JSON list of C-alpha atoms in Angstrom, two decimals:
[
{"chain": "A", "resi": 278, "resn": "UNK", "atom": "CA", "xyz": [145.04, 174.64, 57.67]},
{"chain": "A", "resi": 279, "resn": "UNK", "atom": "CA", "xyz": [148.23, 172.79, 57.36]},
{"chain": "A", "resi": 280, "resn": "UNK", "atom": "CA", "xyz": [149.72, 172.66, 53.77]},
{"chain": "A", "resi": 281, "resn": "UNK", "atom": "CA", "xyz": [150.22, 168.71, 54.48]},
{"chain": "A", "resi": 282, "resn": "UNK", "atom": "CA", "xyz": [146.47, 168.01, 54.59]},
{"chain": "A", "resi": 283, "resn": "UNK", "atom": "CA", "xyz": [145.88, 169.60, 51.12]},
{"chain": "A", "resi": 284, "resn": "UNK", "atom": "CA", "xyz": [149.08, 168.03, 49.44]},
{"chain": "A", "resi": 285, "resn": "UNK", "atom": "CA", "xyz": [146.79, 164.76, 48.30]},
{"chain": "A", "resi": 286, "resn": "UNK", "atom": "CA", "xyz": [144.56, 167.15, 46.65]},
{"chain": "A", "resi": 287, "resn": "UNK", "atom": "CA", "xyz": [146.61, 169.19, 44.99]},
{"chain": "A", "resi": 288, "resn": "UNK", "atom": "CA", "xyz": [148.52, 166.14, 43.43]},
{"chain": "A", "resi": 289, "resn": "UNK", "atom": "CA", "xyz": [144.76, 164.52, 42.63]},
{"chain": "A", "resi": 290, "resn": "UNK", "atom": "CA", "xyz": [143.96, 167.82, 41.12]},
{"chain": "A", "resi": 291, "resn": "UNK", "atom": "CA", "xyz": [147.22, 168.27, 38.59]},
{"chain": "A", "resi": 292, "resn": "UNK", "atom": "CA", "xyz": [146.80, 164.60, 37.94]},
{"chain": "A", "resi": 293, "resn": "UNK", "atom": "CA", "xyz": [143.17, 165.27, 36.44]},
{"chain": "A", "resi": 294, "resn": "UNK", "atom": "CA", "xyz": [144.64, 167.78, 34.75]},
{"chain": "A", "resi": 295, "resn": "UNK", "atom": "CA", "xyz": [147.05, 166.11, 33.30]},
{"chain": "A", "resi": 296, "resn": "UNK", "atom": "CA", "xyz": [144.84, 163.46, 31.83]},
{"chain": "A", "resi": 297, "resn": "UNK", "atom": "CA", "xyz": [142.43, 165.88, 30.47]},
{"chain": "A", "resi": 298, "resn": "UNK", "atom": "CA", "xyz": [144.84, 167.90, 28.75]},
{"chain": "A", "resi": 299, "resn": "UNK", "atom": "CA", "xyz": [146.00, 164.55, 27.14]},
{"chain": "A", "resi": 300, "resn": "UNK", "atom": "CA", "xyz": [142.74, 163.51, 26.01]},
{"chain": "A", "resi": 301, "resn": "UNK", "atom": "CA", "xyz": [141.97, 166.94, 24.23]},
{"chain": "A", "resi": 302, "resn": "UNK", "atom": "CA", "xyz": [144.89, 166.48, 22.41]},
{"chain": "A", "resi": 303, "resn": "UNK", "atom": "CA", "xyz": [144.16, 163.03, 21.25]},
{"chain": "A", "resi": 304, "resn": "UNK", "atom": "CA", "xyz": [141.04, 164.36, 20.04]},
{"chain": "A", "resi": 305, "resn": "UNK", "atom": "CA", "xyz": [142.28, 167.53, 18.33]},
{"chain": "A", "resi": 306, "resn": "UNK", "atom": "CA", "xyz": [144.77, 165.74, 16.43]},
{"chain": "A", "resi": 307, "resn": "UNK", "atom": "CA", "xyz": [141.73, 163.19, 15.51]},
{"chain": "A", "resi": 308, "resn": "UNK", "atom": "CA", "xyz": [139.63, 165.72, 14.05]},
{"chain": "A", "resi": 309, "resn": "UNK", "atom": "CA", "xyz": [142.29, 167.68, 12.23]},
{"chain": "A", "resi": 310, "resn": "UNK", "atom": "CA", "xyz": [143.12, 163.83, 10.76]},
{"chain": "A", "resi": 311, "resn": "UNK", "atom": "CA", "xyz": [139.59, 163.71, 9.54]},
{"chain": "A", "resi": 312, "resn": "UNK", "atom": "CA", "xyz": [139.10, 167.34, 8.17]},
{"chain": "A", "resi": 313, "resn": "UNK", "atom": "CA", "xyz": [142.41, 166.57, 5.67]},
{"chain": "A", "resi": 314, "resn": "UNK", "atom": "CA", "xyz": [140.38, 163.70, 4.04]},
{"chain": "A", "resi": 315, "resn": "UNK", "atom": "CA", "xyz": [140.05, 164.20, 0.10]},
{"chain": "A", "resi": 316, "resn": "UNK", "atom": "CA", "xyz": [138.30, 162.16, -1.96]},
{"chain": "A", "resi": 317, "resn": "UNK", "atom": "CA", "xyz": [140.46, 158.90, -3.57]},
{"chain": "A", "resi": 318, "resn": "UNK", "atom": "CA", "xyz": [141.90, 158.63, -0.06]},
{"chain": "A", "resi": 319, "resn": "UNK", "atom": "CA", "xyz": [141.87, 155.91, 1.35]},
{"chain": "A", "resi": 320, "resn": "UNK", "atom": "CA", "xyz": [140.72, 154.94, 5.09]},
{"chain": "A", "resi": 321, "resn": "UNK", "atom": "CA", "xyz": [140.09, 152.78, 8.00]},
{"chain": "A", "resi": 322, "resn": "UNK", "atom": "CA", "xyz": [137.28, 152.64, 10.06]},
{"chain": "A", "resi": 323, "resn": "UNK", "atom": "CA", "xyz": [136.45, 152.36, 12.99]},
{"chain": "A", "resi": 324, "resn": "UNK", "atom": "CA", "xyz": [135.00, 149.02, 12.40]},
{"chain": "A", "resi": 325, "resn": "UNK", "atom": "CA", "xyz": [138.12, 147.72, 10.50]},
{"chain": "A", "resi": 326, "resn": "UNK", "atom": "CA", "xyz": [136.84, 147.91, 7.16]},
{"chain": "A", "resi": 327, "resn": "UNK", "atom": "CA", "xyz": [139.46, 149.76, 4.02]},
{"chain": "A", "resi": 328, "resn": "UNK", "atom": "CA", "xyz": [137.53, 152.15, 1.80]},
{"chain": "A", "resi": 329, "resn": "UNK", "atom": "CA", "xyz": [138.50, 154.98, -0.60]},
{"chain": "A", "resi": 330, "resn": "UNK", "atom": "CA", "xyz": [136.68, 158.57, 0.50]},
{"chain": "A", "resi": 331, "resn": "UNK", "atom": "CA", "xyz": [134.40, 159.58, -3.02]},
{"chain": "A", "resi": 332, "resn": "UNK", "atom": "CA", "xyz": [132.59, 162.47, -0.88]},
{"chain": "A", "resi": 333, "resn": "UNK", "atom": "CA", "xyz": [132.56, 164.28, 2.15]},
{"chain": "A", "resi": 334, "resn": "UNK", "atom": "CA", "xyz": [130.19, 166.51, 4.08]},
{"chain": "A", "resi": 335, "resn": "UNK", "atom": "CA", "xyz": [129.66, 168.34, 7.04]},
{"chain": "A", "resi": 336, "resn": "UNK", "atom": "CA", "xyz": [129.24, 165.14, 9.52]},
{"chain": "A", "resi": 337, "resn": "UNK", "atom": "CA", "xyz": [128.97, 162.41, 6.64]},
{"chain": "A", "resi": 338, "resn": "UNK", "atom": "CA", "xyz": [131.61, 161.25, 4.47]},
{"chain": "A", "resi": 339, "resn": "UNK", "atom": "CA", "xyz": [130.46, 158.67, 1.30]},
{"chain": "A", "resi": 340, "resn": "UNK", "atom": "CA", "xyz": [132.99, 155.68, 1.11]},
{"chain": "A", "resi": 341, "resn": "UNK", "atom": "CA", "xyz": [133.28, 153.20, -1.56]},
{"chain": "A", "resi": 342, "resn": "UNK", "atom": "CA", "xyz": [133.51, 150.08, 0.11]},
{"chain": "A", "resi": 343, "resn": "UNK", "atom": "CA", "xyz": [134.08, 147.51, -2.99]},
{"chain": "A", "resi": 344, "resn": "UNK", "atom": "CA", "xyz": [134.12, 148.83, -7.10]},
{"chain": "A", "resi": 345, "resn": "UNK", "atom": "CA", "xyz": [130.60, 150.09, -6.96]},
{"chain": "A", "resi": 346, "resn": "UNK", "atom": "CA", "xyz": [129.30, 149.38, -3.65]},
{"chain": "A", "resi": 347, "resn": "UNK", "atom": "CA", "xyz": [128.89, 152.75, -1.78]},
{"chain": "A", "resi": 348, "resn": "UNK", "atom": "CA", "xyz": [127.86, 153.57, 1.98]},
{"chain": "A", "resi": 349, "resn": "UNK", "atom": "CA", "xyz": [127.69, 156.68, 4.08]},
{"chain": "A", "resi": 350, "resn": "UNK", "atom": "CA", "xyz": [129.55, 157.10, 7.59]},
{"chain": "A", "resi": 351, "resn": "UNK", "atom": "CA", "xyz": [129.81, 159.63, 10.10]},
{"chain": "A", "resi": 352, "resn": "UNK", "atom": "CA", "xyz": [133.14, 161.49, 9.73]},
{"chain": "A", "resi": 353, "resn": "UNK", "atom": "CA", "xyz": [133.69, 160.15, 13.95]},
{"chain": "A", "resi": 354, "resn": "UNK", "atom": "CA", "xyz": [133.89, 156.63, 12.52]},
{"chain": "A", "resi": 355, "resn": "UNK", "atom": "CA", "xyz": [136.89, 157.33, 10.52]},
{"chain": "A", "resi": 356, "resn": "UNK", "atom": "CA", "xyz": [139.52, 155.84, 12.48]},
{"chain": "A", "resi": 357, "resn": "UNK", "atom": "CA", "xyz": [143.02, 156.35, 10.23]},
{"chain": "A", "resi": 358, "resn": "UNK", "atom": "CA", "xyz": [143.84, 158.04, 7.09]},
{"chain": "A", "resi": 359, "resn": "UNK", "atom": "CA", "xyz": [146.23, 156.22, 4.95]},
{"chain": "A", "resi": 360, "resn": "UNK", "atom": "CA", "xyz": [148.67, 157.02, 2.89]},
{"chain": "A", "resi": 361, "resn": "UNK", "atom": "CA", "xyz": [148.41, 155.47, -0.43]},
{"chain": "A", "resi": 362, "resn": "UNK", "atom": "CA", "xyz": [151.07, 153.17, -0.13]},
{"chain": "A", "resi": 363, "resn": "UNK", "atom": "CA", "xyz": [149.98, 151.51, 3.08]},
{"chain": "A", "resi": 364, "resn": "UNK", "atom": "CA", "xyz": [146.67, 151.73, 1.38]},
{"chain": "A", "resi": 365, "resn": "UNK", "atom": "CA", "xyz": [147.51, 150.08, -1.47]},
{"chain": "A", "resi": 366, "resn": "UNK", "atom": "CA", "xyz": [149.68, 147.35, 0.47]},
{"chain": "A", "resi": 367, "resn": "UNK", "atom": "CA", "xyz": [146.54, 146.44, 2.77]},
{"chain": "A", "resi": 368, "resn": "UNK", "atom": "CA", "xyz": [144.02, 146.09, 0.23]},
{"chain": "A", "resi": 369, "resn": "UNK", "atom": "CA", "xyz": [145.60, 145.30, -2.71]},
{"chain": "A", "resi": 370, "resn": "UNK", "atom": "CA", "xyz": [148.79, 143.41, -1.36]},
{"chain": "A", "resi": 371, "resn": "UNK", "atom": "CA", "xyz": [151.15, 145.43, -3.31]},
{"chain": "A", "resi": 372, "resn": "UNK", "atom": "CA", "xyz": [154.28, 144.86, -1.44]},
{"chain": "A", "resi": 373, "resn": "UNK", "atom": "CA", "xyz": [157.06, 147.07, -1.68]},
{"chain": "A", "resi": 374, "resn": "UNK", "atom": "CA", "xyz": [158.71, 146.37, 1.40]},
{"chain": "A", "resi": 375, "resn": "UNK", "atom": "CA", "xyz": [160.29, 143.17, 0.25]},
{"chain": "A", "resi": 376, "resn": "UNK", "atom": "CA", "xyz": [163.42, 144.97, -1.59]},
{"chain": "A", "resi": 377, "resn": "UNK", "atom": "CA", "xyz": [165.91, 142.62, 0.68]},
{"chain": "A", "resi": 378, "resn": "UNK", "atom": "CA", "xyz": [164.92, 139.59, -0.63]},
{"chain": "A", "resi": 379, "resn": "UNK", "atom": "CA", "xyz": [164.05, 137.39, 2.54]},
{"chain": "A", "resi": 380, "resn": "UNK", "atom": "CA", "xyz": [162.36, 134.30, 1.61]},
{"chain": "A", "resi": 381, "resn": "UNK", "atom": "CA", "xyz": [160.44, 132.89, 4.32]},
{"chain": "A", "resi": 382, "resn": "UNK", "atom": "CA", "xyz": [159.43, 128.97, 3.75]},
{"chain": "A", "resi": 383, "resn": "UNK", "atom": "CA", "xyz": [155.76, 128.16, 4.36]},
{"chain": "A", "resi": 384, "resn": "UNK", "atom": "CA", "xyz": [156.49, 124.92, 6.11]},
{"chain": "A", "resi": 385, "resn": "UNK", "atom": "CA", "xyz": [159.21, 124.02, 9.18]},
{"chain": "A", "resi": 386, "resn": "UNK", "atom": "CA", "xyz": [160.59, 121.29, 6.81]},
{"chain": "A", "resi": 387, "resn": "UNK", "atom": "CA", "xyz": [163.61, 123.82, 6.35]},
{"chain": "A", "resi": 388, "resn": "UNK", "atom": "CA", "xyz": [163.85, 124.26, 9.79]},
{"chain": "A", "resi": 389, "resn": "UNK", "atom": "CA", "xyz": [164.67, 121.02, 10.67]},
{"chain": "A", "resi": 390, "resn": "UNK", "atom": "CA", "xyz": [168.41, 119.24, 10.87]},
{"chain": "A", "resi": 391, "resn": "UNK", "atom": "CA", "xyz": [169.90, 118.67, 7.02]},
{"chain": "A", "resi": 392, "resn": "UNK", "atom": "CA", "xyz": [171.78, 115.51, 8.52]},
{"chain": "A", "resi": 393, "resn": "UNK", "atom": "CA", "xyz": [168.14, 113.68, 9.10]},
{"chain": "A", "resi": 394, "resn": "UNK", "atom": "CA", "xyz": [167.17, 110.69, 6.71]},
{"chain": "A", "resi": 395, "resn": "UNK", "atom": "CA", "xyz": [164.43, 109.39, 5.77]},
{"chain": "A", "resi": 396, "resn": "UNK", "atom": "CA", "xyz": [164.77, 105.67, 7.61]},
{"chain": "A", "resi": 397, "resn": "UNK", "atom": "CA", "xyz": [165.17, 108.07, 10.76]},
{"chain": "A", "resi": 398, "resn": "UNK", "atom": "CA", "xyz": [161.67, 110.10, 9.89]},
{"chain": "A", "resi": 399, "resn": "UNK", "atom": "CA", "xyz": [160.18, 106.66, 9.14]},
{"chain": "A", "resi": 400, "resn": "UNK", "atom": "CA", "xyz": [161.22, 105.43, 12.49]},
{"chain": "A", "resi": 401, "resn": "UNK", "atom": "CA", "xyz": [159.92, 108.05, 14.24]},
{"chain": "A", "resi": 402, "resn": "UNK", "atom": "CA", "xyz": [156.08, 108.28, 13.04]},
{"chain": "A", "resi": 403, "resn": "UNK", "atom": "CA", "xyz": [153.35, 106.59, 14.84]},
{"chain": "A", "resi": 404, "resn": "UNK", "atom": "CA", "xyz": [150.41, 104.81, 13.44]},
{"chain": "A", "resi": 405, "resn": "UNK", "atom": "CA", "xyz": [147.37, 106.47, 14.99]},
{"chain": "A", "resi": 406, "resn": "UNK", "atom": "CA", "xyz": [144.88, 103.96, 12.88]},
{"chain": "A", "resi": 407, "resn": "UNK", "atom": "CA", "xyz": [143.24, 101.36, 14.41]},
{"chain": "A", "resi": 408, "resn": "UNK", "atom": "CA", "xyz": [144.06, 97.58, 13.70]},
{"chain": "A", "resi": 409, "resn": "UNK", "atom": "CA", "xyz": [141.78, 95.50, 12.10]},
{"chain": "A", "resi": 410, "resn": "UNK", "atom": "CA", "xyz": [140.90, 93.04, 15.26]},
{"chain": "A", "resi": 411, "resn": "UNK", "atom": "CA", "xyz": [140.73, 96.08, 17.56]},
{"chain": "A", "resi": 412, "resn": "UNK", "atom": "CA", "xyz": [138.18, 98.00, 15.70]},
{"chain": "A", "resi": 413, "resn": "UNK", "atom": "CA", "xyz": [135.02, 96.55, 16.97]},
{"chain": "A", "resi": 414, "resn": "UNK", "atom": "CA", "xyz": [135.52, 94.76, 21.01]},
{"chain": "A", "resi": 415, "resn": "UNK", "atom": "CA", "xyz": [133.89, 91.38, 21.49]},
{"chain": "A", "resi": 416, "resn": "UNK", "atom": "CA", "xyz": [131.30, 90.97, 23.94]},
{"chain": "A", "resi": 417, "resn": "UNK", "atom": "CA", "xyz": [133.00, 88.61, 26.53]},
{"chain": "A", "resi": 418, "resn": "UNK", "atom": "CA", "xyz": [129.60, 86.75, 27.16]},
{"chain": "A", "resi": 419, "resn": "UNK", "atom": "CA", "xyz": [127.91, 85.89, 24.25]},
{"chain": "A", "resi": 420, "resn": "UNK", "atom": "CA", "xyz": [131.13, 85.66, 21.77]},
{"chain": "A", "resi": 421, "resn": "UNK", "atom": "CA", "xyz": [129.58, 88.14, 19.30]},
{"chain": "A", "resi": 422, "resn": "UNK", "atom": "CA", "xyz": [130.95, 91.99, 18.48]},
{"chain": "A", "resi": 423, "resn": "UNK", "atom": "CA", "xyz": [129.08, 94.66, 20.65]},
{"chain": "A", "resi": 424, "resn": "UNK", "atom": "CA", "xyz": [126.93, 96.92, 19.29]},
{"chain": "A", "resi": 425, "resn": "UNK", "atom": "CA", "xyz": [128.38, 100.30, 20.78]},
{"chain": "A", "resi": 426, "resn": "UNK", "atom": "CA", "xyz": [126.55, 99.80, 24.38]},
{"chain": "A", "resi": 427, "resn": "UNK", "atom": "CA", "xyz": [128.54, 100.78, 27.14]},
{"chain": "A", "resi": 428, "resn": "UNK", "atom": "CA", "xyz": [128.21, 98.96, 30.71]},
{"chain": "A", "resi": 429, "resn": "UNK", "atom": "CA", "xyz": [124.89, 99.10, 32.36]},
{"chain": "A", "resi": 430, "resn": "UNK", "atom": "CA", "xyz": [123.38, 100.41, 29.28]},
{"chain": "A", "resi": 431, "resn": "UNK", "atom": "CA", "xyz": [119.93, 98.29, 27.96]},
{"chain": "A", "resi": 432, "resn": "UNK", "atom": "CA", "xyz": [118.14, 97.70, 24.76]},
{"chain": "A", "resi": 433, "resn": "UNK", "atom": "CA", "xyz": [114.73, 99.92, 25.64]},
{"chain": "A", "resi": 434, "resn": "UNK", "atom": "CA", "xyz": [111.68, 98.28, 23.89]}
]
């Protein structure tokens, strides 16, 4: 056989390989993650949900999901193990981080020109209320305010 006709199969074979080898490794390093859980660490499921480990088992671990409010998970659904600062900034909001002091404004008010005044602003708002004599449209035959029928549409009796 010529070596040409087997080169696609080699390469499709190494690049199975290749992804399986990845994979495995992905899952060891999961599984040594969740075998250095204590209890009082904290975690994040699979699910999303921030608990602190109180007990662990062979396939079970026992989190506390509120103060007092316990519930039992399979160690697979354990999908990070936090530190105790992240921990403690994601649940609790403690916020370390913000040692530089940038003060982000809640509004775009700040963002806006400081030259702008306030006959300018007034100018350019819109009234998006309706006017007194265009809130209810006169029927055009009878002289009298509709009463919310469109065209073609009949009292039924």
């Amino acid at each position: 056989m010529n070596p040409v006709t087997l080169l696609p199969f080699i390469v499709l074979i190494g690049a199975m390989f290749l992804m399986t080898r990845s994979a495995k490794k992905k899952q060891a390093a999961a599984a040594q993650m969740r075998n250095e859980m204590q209890p009082g660490t904290g975690v994040r499921t699979i699910g999303g949900m921030y608990a602190t480990v109180k007990e662990l088992h062979d396939d079970t671990v026992l989190l506390e999901i509120a103060p007092g409010v316990h519930a039992v998970y399979a160690k697979n659904a354990i999908g990070a193990v936090l530190d105790d600062a992240e921990y403690n900034r994601i649940v609790h909001g403690d916020d370390e981080s913000d040692l530089d002091g940038t003060v982000v404004p809640d509004d775009a008010s700040s963002l806006t020109e400081a030259g702008t005044d306030a006959d300018d602003a007034d100018d350019a708002r819109i009234d998006l209320g309706k006017k007194a004599d265009e809130a209810e449209p006169k029927d055009a035959e009878s002289g009298k305010k509709s009463e919310g029928k469109d065209d073609g549409e009949a009292d039924a009796k």
